[in-house]
């Protein structure tokens, strides 16, 4: 099959990663892979120039192979390695047309090495455009002709809802275009019968995250990173001068960026299109809220306005006006910051490398399986599951949101957003606003102990902040237990306040202090402290130790009545080794720290052309960070504790590196990364592996190593970890409240908490699930401190496939 990929509409980080994944997965599936430059405009313009033969042919001594490569019919990975226009697509100036050489050629063959390293680049390296001509039937007819001329019968499109609508329309009209072209004598009988059906699959590239039926669009996480970085910077100056900042962010019909930035960065007030202020006097509502925050001592104010924000009569709410209101009514020194295009750009964050890669692979599978009877699919994601949804259904639902807003039916607009959007909005209200009235009556209120356990992880503080704010809103008393169970025994406990946790969303490490001490250190004394401080509920935030601690406390219920209270564990660990949950807080921060470090290392490795860099990661006995990090950085090999290391494997790996470096074009070898988890093997250590590569590499490649160690704990937590922390933490609080209320029905002296009231909150595929700790232990490998099931095994397979190892060895 001849498969082409194009990027269209507004650019977003991660689009280049889509192209890389589609080209590589396409080649691995036996497709001939093509790139369409400049979106649909390139399709319409097509090729007026003849294909230039690839310049690099040295490895192809076999004349037949050379001929295949020359004529664009490379059959396997080796022949595809540098096939295509190679460096023609990039010249370092961002000029994809590359001056003379690509002029007149918009549909070009792309080989394996043409797309190497593309996930680390912002925007789209193959260009994007808004094409007026493609909107016309004549334009689309020309596009069909240009594709048939090159023999292409499958298209992967990455763009927004406009681009995907265009794609679906193009596919539905295709049969009539083919007939027209044939009757006009432009295509042959053979072409007519061969190109009766166009296979199309869509991927959503949009920084607004405005597409329905998918949790995230490619580019949105990076845009959120840029916004949160800006807010973190603004916060310090705002606090210094006690200023108010009004920040305008992108989002015409979708308030996702404004909402998630509000949750992740802790704004005072937000304006989004789907939920305008409930009253006409929103100025009063906003000023009252901010005034209350100021009265409790807050020195800075942050209001986030989505570009498309309006009041309930659809009158736009502009950042400048909000600033004037704050200045005039509250006397605040107020400034406006409009982020604009800064949000589009920059290096993609880890998720904007992983998501497009996995979705690109799925797109190739979907395109191969497409028949005239299947609908055009859009590749989406639901929590941690890559999905296929009918493209037009998603587009129609997306349009329905805009229509509902235009018709002032805001309840409908909100109902069409996914449940996570609603939860986030609810979460924003709970964690950002200060409420005058307590929600619960006196007898239902709890004293909630919050404790961090194990190593620090990004998001621990954000989760604590959300829990504290929830408690204060409901009327509960949030109690910080400092320094884990050790601190509990030392009575290091104090009440947390609304203002005290205000800046915690962006703080890394653990504000409460944390260590690995388990309650078994002195279970009786721990129970005594529970009783003495009158805890009604307990929230543990941490990794495997926290799970273990919860298990010990639950078991302790048979001995100590003080443990008959609801208890939750919110997983937070960079190793992501808590059983049954696919994500722990901190794992995204850690992945981003790994990606940042590896980008820098790879640059250095590439500068010396032929260097293999072995990077050692933390992660204990769990290979999650190493594996996902390898996928996000395009590492050639990855070693995990789950799989271990042996001589046969190493022999094959050395063979692979030799073949791969041997196939590199002269002077164009790249630095390559190998990621090794610190516990992958006791014998084949990182330094031994490095020495072995150096010796075996001979004149082909050299080797060095770097150990990332505690760098992986990350500095500032990522927006994804902060937002997830708030969402999960609020669910934990609701869980504690619910179980506490059931317990209230029992007589105080003989209260007996059921096993399910000691549970862990988990993310499983596309859902949040509560798992009683007694159940979780069945899925835990207590010796190796990890879950028994590993969901990322298939990711490791893809790391090796995308580096070419599976095919070349
Ligand atoms: P986005 O894909 O980001 O929503 P646009 O709405 O501008 O961006 O669409 C990008 C391109 O997709 C347009 O320039 C046009 O070429 C094509 N396109 C959009 N809508 C249609 C349509 N209804 N019919 C045909 N082509 C369309």
CSV table of N, CA, C and O in Angstrom, one decimal, residues 318-377:
chain,number,residue,atom,x,y,z
A,318,UNK,N,-13.4,40.6,27.9
A,318,UNK,CA,-12.1,40.8,27.5
A,318,UNK,C,-11.2,41.1,28.7
A,318,UNK,O,-11.6,41.6,29.7
A,319,UNK,N,-9.9,40.6,28.5
A,319,UNK,CA,-8.9,40.7,29.5
A,319,UNK,C,-8.8,42.2,30.0
A,319,UNK,O,-8.7,42.5,31.2
A,320,UNK,N,-8.8,43.1,29.1
A,320,UNK,CA,-8.6,44.5,29.4
A,320,UNK,C,-9.7,45.0,30.3
A,320,UNK,O,-9.4,45.8,31.3
A,321,UNK,N,-10.9,44.6,30.0
A,321,UNK,CA,-12.0,45.0,30.8
A,321,UNK,C,-11.9,44.5,32.2
A,321,UNK,O,-12.2,45.1,33.2
A,322,UNK,N,-11.5,43.2,32.3
A,322,UNK,CA,-11.4,42.5,33.6
A,322,UNK,C,-10.4,43.3,34.5
A,322,UNK,O,-10.5,43.6,35.6
A,323,UNK,N,-9.3,43.7,33.8
A,323,UNK,CA,-8.2,44.4,34.5
A,323,UNK,C,-8.8,45.8,35.0
A,323,UNK,O,-8.6,46.1,36.2
A,324,UNK,N,-9.6,46.5,34.2
A,324,UNK,CA,-10.1,47.7,34.6
A,324,UNK,C,-11.1,47.6,35.8
A,324,UNK,O,-11.0,48.4,36.7
A,325,UNK,N,-11.8,46.5,35.8
A,325,UNK,CA,-12.8,46.2,36.9
A,325,UNK,C,-12.0,46.0,38.2
A,325,UNK,O,-12.3,46.6,39.2
A,326,UNK,N,-10.9,45.2,38.1
A,326,UNK,CA,-10.1,44.9,39.3
A,326,UNK,C,-9.4,46.2,39.8
A,326,UNK,O,-9.3,46.4,41.0
A,327,UNK,N,-9.0,47.0,38.9
A,327,UNK,CA,-8.3,48.3,39.3
A,327,UNK,C,-9.3,49.2,39.9
A,327,UNK,O,-9.1,49.8,41.0
A,328,UNK,N,-10.4,49.4,39.3
A,328,UNK,CA,-11.4,50.4,39.7
A,328,UNK,C,-12.1,50.0,41.0
A,328,UNK,O,-12.3,50.8,41.9
A,329,UNK,N,-12.6,48.7,41.0
A,329,UNK,CA,-13.4,48.3,42.1
A,329,UNK,C,-12.6,47.9,43.3
A,329,UNK,O,-13.1,48.1,44.5
A,330,UNK,N,-11.5,47.2,43.1
A,330,UNK,CA,-10.7,46.7,44.2
A,330,UNK,C,-9.5,47.5,44.5
A,330,UNK,O,-8.8,47.2,45.5
A,331,UNK,N,-9.2,48.4,43.6
A,331,UNK,CA,-8.0,49.2,43.8
A,331,UNK,C,-6.7,48.4,43.7
A,331,UNK,O,-5.7,48.8,44.2
A,332,UNK,N,-6.8,47.3,42.9
A,332,UNK,CA,-5.6,46.5,42.7
A,332,UNK,C,-4.7,47.0,41.6
A,332,UNK,O,-5.2,47.5,40.6
A,333,UNK,N,-3.4,46.9,41.7
A,333,UNK,CA,-2.5,47.2,40.7
A,333,UNK,C,-2.6,46.0,39.7
A,333,UNK,O,-2.0,45.0,40.0
A,334,UNK,N,-3.3,46.2,38.6
A,334,UNK,CA,-3.6,45.1,37.7
A,334,UNK,C,-2.9,45.2,36.4
A,334,UNK,O,-2.8,46.3,35.8
A,335,UNK,N,-2.5,44.0,35.8
A,335,UNK,CA,-1.8,44.0,34.5
A,335,UNK,C,-2.5,42.9,33.7
A,335,UNK,O,-2.9,41.9,34.2
A,336,UNK,N,-2.4,43.1,32.4
A,336,UNK,CA,-2.8,42.1,31.4
A,336,UNK,C,-1.6,41.4,30.8
A,336,UNK,O,-0.7,42.1,30.4
A,337,UNK,N,-1.7,40.1,30.7
A,337,UNK,CA,-0.6,39.4,29.9
A,337,UNK,C,-1.4,38.5,28.9
A,337,UNK,O,-2.2,37.7,29.3
A,338,UNK,N,-1.1,38.7,27.6
A,338,UNK,CA,-1.7,37.8,26.6
A,338,UNK,C,-0.6,36.9,26.0
A,338,UNK,O,0.4,37.4,25.5
A,339,UNK,N,-0.8,35.6,26.2
A,339,UNK,CA,0.3,34.7,25.8
A,339,UNK,C,0.4,34.5,24.3
A,339,UNK,O,1.5,34.2,23.8
A,340,UNK,N,-0.7,34.5,23.6
A,340,UNK,CA,-0.7,34.4,22.2
A,340,UNK,C,0.1,33.2,21.7
A,340,UNK,O,-0.1,32.1,22.2
A,341,UNK,N,0.9,33.4,20.7
A,341,UNK,CA,1.5,32.2,20.0
A,341,UNK,C,2.6,31.5,20.8
A,341,UNK,O,3.0,30.4,20.4
A,342,UNK,N,2.9,32.1,21.9
A,342,UNK,CA,3.9,31.4,22.8
A,342,UNK,C,3.3,30.0,23.2
A,342,UNK,O,4.0,29.0,23.3
A,343,UNK,N,1.9,29.9,23.2
A,343,UNK,CA,1.3,28.7,23.6
A,343,UNK,C,1.4,27.6,22.6
A,343,UNK,O,1.3,26.4,22.9
A,344,UNK,N,1.6,27.9,21.4
A,344,UNK,CA,1.7,26.9,20.3
A,344,UNK,C,3.0,26.2,20.3
A,344,UNK,O,3.1,25.0,19.9
A,345,UNK,N,4.0,26.9,20.7
A,345,UNK,CA,5.3,26.4,20.3
A,345,UNK,C,6.2,25.7,21.4
A,345,UNK,O,5.7,25.4,22.4
A,346,UNK,N,7.4,25.5,20.9
A,346,UNK,CA,8.4,25.0,21.8
A,346,UNK,C,8.5,23.5,21.8
A,346,UNK,O,7.7,22.8,21.1
A,347,UNK,N,9.4,23.0,22.5
A,347,UNK,CA,9.6,21.5,22.5
A,347,UNK,C,8.4,20.8,23.1
A,347,UNK,O,7.9,21.2,24.1
A,348,UNK,N,8.0,19.7,22.4
A,348,UNK,CA,6.9,19.0,23.0
A,348,UNK,C,7.2,18.4,24.3
A,348,UNK,O,8.3,17.9,24.5
A,349,UNK,N,6.2,18.4,25.2
A,349,UNK,CA,6.4,17.7,26.5
A,349,UNK,C,6.3,16.2,26.2
A,349,UNK,O,6.0,15.8,25.1
A,350,UNK,N,6.7,15.4,27.3
A,350,UNK,CA,6.7,14.0,27.1
A,350,UNK,C,5.4,13.4,26.5
A,350,UNK,O,5.5,12.6,25.6
A,351,UNK,N,4.3,13.9,27.0
A,351,UNK,CA,3.1,13.3,26.6
A,351,UNK,C,2.8,13.6,25.1
A,351,UNK,O,2.2,12.8,24.4
A,352,UNK,N,3.3,14.8,24.6
A,352,UNK,CA,3.1,15.1,23.2
A,352,UNK,C,4.1,14.4,22.3
A,352,UNK,O,4.2,14.7,21.2
A,353,UNK,N,4.9,13.5,22.9
A,353,UNK,CA,5.8,12.6,22.1
A,353,UNK,C,5.2,11.2,22.2
A,353,UNK,O,5.1,10.5,21.2
A,354,UNK,N,4.7,10.9,23.4
A,354,UNK,CA,4.2,9.5,23.5
A,354,UNK,C,2.8,9.3,22.8
A,354,UNK,O,2.6,8.4,22.1
A,355,UNK,N,1.9,10.3,23.1
A,355,UNK,CA,0.6,10.2,22.5
A,355,UNK,C,0.6,10.2,21.0
A,355,UNK,O,0.0,9.2,20.4
A,356,UNK,N,1.3,11.1,20.3
A,356,UNK,CA,1.3,11.0,18.8
A,356,UNK,C,2.0,9.8,18.3
A,356,UNK,O,1.6,9.3,17.3
A,357,UNK,N,3.0,9.3,19.0
A,357,UNK,CA,3.6,8.0,18.6
A,357,UNK,C,2.7,6.9,18.7
A,357,UNK,O,2.5,6.1,17.7
A,358,UNK,N,2.0,6.7,19.8
A,358,UNK,CA,1.1,5.6,19.9
A,358,UNK,C,-0.1,5.7,19.0
A,358,UNK,O,-0.6,4.8,18.4
A,359,UNK,N,-0.6,7.0,18.9
A,359,UNK,CA,-1.7,7.2,18.0
A,359,UNK,C,-1.4,7.1,16.5
A,359,UNK,O,-2.1,6.6,15.7
A,360,UNK,N,-0.1,7.5,16.2
A,360,UNK,CA,0.3,7.3,14.8
A,360,UNK,C,0.4,5.8,14.4
A,360,UNK,O,0.0,5.4,13.3
A,361,UNK,N,0.9,5.0,15.3
A,361,UNK,CA,0.9,3.5,15.1
A,361,UNK,C,-0.5,3.0,14.9
A,361,UNK,O,-0.7,2.2,14.0
A,362,UNK,N,-1.4,3.5,15.8
A,362,UNK,CA,-2.8,3.0,15.7
A,362,UNK,C,-3.4,3.5,14.3
A,362,UNK,O,-4.2,2.7,13.7
A,363,UNK,N,-3.0,4.7,13.9
A,363,UNK,CA,-3.6,5.2,12.6
A,363,UNK,C,-3.2,4.3,11.5
A,363,UNK,O,-4.0,4.0,10.6
A,364,UNK,N,-1.9,3.8,11.5
A,364,UNK,CA,-1.5,3.0,10.4
A,364,UNK,C,-2.3,1.6,10.4
A,364,UNK,O,-2.7,1.2,9.4
A,365,UNK,N,-2.5,1.1,11.6
A,365,UNK,CA,-3.3,-0.1,11.8
A,365,UNK,C,-4.7,0.1,11.2
A,365,UNK,O,-5.2,-0.7,10.5
A,366,UNK,N,-5.3,1.2,11.6
A,366,UNK,CA,-6.6,1.5,11.2
A,366,UNK,C,-6.7,1.7,9.7
A,366,UNK,O,-7.7,1.2,9.0
A,367,UNK,N,-5.7,2.3,9.1
A,367,UNK,CA,-5.8,2.6,7.7
A,367,UNK,C,-5.6,1.3,6.9
A,367,UNK,O,-6.3,1.0,5.9
A,368,UNK,N,-4.8,0.4,7.4
A,368,UNK,CA,-4.6,-0.9,6.8
A,368,UNK,C,-5.9,-1.8,6.8
A,368,UNK,O,-6.2,-2.6,6.0
A,369,UNK,N,-6.7,-1.6,7.9
A,369,UNK,CA,-7.9,-2.4,8.1
A,369,UNK,C,-9.1,-1.7,7.4
A,369,UNK,O,-10.2,-2.3,7.4
A,370,UNK,N,-9.0,-0.5,6.9
A,370,UNK,CA,-10.1,0.3,6.4
A,370,UNK,C,-10.7,-0.4,5.2
A,370,UNK,O,-10.0,-0.9,4.3
A,371,UNK,N,-12.0,-0.5,5.1
A,371,UNK,CA,-12.7,-1.0,3.9
A,371,UNK,C,-13.7,0.1,3.4
A,371,UNK,O,-14.0,1.0,4.2
A,372,UNK,N,-14.3,-0.1,2.2
A,372,UNK,CA,-15.2,0.9,1.8
A,372,UNK,C,-16.4,1.0,2.7
A,372,UNK,O,-17.1,2.0,2.8
A,373,UNK,N,-16.6,-0.1,3.5
A,373,UNK,CA,-17.8,-0.1,4.4
A,373,UNK,C,-17.6,0.5,5.8
A,373,UNK,O,-18.5,0.7,6.5
A,374,UNK,N,-16.3,0.6,6.2
A,374,UNK,CA,-16.0,1.1,7.5
A,374,UNK,C,-16.0,2.6,7.5
A,374,UNK,O,-15.7,3.2,6.5
A,375,UNK,N,-16.5,3.3,8.6
A,375,UNK,CA,-16.4,4.7,8.6
A,375,UNK,C,-15.0,5.2,8.6
A,375,UNK,O,-14.1,4.5,8.9
A,376,UNK,N,-14.8,6.5,8.3
A,376,UNK,CA,-13.5,7.1,8.5
A,376,UNK,C,-13.3,7.2,10.1
A,376,UNK,O,-14.2,7.7,10.8
A,377,UNK,N,-12.1,6.7,10.5
A,377,UNK,CA,-11.9,6.8,12.0
A,377,UNK,C,-11.0,8.0,12.4
A,377,UNK,O,-10.2,8.4,11.6
